[in-house]
PDB file of C-alpha atoms in Angstrom:
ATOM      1  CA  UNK Q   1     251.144 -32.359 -33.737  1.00 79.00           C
ATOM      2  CA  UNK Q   2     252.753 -30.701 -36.901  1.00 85.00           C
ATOM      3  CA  UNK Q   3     255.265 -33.675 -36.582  1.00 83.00           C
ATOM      4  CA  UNK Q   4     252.936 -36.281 -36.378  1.00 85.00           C
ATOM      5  CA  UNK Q   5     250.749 -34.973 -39.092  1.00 90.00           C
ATOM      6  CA  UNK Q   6     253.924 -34.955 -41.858  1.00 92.00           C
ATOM      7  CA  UNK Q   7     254.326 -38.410 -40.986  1.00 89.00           C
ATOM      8  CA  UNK Q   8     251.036 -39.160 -41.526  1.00 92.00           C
ATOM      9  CA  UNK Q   9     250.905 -37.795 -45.112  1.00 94.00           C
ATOM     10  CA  UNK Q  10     254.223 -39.432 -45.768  1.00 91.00           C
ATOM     11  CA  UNK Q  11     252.882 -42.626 -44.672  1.00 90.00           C
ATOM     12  CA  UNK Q  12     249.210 -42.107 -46.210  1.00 90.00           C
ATOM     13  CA  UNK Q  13     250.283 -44.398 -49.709  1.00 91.00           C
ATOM     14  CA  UNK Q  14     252.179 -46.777 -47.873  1.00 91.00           C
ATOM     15  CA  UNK Q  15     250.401 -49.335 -45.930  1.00 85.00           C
ATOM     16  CA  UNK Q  16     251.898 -52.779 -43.965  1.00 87.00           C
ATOM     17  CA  UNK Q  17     254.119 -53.615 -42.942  1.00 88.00           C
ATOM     18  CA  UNK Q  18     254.861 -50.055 -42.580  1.00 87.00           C
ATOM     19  CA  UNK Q  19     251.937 -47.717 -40.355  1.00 84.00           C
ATOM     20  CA  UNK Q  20     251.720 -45.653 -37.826  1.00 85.00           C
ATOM     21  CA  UNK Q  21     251.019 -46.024 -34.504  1.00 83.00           C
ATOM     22  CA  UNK Q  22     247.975 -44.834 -32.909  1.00 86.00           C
ATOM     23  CA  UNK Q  23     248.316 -41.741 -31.088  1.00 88.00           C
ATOM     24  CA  UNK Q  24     245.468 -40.019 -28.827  1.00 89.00           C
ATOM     25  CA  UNK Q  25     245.006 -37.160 -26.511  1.00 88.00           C
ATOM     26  CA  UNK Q  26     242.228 -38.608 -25.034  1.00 90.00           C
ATOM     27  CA  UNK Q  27     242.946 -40.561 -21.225  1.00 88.00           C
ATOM     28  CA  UNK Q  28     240.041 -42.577 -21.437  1.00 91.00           C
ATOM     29  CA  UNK Q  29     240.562 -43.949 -25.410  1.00 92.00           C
ATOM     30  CA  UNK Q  30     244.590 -44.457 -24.279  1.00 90.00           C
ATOM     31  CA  UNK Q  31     243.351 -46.660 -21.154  1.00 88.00           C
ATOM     32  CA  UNK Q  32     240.740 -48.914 -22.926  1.00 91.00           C
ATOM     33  CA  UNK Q  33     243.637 -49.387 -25.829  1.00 89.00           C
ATOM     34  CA  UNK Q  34     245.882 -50.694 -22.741  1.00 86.00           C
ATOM     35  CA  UNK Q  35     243.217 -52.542 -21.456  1.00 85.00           C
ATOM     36  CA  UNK Q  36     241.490 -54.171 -24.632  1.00 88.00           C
ATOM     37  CA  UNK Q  37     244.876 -54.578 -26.952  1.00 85.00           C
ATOM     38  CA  UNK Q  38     246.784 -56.775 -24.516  1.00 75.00           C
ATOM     39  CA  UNK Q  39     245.874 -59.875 -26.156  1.00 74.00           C
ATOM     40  CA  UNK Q  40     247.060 -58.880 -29.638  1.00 78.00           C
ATOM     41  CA  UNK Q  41     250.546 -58.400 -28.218  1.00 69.00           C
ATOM     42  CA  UNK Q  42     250.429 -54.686 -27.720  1.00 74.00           C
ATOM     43  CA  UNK Q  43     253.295 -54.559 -24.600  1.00 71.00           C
ATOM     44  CA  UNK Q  44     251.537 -51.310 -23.621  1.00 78.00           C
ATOM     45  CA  UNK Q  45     251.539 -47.818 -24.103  1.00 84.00           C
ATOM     46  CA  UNK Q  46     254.023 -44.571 -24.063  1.00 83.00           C
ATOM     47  CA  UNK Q  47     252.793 -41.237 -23.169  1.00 83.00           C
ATOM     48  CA  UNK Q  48     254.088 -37.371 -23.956  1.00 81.00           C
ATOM     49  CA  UNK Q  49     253.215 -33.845 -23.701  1.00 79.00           C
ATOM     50  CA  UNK Q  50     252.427 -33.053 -27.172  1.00 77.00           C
ATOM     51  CA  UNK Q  51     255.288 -30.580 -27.944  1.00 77.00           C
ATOM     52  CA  UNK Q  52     257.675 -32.805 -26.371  1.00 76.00           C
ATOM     53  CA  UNK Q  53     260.648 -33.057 -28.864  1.00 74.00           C
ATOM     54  CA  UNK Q  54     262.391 -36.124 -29.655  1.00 70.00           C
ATOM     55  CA  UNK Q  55     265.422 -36.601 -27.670  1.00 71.00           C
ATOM     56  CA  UNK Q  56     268.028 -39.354 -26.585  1.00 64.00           C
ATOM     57  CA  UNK Q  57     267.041 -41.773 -23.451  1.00 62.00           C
ATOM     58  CA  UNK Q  58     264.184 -42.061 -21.048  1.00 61.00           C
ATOM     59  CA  UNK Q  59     262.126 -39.066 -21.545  1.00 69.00           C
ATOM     60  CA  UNK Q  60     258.767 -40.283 -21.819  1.00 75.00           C
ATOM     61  CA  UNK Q  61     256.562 -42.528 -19.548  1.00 77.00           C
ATOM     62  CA  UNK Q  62     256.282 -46.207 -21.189  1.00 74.00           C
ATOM     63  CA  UNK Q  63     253.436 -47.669 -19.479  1.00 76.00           C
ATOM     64  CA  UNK Q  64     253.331 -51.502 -19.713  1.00 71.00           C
ATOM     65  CA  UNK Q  65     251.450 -54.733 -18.861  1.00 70.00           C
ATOM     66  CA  UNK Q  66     254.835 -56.185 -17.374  1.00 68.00           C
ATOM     67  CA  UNK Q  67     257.209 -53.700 -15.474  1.00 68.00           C
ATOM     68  CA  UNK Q  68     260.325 -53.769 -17.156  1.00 80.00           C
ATOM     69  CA  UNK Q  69     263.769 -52.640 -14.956  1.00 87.00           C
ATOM     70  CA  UNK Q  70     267.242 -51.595 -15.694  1.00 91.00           C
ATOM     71  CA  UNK Q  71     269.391 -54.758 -14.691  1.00 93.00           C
ATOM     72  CA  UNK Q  72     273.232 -54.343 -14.605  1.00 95.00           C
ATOM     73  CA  UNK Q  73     275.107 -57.290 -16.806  1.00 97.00           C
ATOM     74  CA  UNK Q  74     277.120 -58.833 -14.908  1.00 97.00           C
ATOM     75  CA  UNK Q  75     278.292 -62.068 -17.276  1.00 97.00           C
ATOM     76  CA  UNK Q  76     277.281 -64.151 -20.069  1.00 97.00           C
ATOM     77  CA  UNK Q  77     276.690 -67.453 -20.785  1.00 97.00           C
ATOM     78  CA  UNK Q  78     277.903 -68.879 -24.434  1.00 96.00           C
ATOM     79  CA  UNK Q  79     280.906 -66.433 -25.657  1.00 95.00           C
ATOM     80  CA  UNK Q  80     281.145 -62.729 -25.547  1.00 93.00           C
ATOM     81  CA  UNK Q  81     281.061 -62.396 -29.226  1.00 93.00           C
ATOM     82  CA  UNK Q  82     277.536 -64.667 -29.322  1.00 95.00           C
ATOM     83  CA  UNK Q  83     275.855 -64.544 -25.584  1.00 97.00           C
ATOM     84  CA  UNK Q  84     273.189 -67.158 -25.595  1.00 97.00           C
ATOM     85  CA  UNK Q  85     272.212 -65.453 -21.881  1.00 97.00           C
ATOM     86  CA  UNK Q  86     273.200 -62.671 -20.010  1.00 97.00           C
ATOM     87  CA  UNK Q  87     273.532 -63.148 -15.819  1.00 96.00           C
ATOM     88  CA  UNK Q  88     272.436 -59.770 -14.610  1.00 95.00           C
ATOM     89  CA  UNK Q  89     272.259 -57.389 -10.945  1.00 93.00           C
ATOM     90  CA  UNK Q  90     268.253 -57.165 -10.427  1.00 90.00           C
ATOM     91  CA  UNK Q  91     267.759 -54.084  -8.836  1.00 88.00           C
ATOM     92  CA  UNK Q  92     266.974 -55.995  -5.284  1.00 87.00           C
ATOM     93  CA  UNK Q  93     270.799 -57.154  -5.740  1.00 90.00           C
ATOM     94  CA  UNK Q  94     269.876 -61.092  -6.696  1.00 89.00           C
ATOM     95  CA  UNK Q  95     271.779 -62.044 -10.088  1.00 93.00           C
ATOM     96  CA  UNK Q  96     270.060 -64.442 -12.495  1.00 92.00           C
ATOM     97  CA  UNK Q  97     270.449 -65.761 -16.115  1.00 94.00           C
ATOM     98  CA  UNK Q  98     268.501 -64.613 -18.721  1.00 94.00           C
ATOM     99  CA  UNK Q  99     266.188 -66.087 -20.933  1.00 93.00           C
ATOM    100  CA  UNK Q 100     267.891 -66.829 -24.372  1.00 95.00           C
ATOM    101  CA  UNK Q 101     268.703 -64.082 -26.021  1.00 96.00           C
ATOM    102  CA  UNK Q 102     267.199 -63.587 -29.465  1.00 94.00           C
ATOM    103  CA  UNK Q 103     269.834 -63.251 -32.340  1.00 94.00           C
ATOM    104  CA  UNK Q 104     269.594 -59.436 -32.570  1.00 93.00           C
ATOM    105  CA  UNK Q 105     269.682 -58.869 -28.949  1.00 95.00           C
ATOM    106  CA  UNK Q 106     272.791 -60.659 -28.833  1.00 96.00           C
ATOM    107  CA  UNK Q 107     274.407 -59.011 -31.977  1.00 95.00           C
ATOM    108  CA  UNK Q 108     273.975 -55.705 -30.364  1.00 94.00           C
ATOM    109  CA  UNK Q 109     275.187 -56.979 -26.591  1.00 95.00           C
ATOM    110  CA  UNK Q 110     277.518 -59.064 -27.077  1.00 95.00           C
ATOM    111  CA  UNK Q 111     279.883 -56.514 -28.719  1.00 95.00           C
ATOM    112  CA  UNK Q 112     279.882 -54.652 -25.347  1.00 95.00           C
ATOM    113  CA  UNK Q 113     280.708 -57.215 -23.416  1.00 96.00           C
ATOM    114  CA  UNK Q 114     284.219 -57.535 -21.668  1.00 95.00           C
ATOM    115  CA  UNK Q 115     285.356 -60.966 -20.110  1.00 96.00           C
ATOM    116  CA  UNK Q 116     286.457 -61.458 -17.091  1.00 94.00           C
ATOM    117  CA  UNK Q 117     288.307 -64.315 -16.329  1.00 92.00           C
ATOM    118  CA  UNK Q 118     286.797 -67.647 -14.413  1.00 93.00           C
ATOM    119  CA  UNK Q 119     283.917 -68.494 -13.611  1.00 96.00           C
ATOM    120  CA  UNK Q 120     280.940 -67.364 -11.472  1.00 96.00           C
ATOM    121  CA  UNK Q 121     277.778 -68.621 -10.212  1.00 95.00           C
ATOM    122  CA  UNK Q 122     274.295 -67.207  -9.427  1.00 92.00           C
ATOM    123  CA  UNK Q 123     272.438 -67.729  -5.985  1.00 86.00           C
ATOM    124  CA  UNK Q 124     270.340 -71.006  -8.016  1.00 87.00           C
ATOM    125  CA  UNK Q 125     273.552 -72.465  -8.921  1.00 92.00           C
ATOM    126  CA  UNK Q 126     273.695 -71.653 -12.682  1.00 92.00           C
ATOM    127  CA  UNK Q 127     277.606 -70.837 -14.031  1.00 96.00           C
ATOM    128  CA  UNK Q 128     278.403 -67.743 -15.720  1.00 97.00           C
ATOM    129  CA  UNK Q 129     281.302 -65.680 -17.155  1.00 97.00           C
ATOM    130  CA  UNK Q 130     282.018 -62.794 -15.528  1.00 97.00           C
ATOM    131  CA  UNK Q 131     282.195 -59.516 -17.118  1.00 96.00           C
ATOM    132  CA  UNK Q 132     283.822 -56.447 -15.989  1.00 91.00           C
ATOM    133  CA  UNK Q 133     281.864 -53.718 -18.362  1.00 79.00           C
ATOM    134  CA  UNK Q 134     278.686 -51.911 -16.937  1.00 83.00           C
ATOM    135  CA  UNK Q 135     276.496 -52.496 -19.629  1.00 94.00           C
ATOM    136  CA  UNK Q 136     272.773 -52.226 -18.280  1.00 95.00           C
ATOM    137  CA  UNK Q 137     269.667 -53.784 -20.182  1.00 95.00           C
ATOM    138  CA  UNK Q 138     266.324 -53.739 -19.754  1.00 92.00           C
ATOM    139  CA  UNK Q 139     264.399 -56.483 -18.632  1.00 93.00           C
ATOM    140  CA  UNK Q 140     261.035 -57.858 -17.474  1.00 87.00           C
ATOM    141  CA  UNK Q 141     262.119 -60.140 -14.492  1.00 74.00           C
ATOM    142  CA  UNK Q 142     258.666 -62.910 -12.982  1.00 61.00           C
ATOM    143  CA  UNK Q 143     257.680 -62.751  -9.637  1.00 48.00           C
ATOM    144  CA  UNK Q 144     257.360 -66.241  -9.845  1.00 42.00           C
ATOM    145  CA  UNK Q 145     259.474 -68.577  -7.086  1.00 43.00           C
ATOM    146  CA  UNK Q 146     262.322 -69.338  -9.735  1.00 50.00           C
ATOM    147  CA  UNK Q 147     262.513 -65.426 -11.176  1.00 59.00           C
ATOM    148  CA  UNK Q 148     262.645 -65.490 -14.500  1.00 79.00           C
ATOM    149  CA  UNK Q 149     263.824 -62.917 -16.311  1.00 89.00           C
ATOM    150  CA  UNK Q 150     263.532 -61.601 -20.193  1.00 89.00           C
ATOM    151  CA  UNK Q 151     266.331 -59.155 -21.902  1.00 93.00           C
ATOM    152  CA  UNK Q 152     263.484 -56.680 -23.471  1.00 90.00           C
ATOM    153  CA  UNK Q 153     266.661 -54.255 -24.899  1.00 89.00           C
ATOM    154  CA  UNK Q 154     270.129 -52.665 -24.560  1.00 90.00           C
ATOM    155  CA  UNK Q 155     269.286 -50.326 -21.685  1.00 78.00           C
TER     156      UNK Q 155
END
């Protein structure tokens, strides 16, 4: 709470696009901002203990309109220094390309990716490189017939 409140000051003269986020202890507030914000683009919300500190990876619970999964990277499409789409392992073991890939998705993946030589395909027919690297990503992968699937960040 200290924390959040020295950010606040700090922030207090600043204004857009630069502000914080709202924050609330209150379950019933948090759930109508899930509910009623949806529209506006608001992917969701992320809940803490209050003294939890900051620390690296997953700690808290992200709570989102679209269920997001870790997907393992199997290959590329375009070239490993600019991916245009990544084919990745869906945690029910089906591979499948990616949307596009923005630009800055792509500037921060595609320097992890390794090559592997020839060429592969995914169960819907759609050609791939390999790679041989376990890079994992998030993603937000449809339920819809023809899954499609949406790189959301570097895992």
């Amino acid at each position: 709470m200290e924390r959040r409140q020295l950010l606040l000051d700090v922030l207090a003269d600043v204004g857009p696009p630069i502000v914080p986020v709202w924050s609330t202890t209150d379950l019933e507030e948090a759930l109508l901002w899930f509910e009623t914000l949806e529209g506006s683009g608001v992917e969701g919300i992320v809940a803490k203990p209050l003294r939890s500190a900051y620390k690296a990876g997953r700690v808290w619970a992200k709570v989102r309109h679209a269920d997001t999964v870790d997907a393992t990277v199997v290959g590329f499409t375009g070239t490993a220094r600019h991916p245009k789409a990544l084919a990745v392992r869906l945690p029910d073991g089906r591979v499948a390309l990616s949307q596009r890939l923005t630009t800055a998705l792509a500037s921060v993946v595609g320097p992890r990716l390794v090559p592997d030589p020839g060429r592969a395909f995914t169960a819907a027919g759609d050609s791939y490189t390999p790679a041989v690297n376990n890079v994992v990503v998030e993603v937000v992968a449809g339920t819809t017939r023809h899954a499609v699937v949406t790189v959301m960040r570097l895992g």
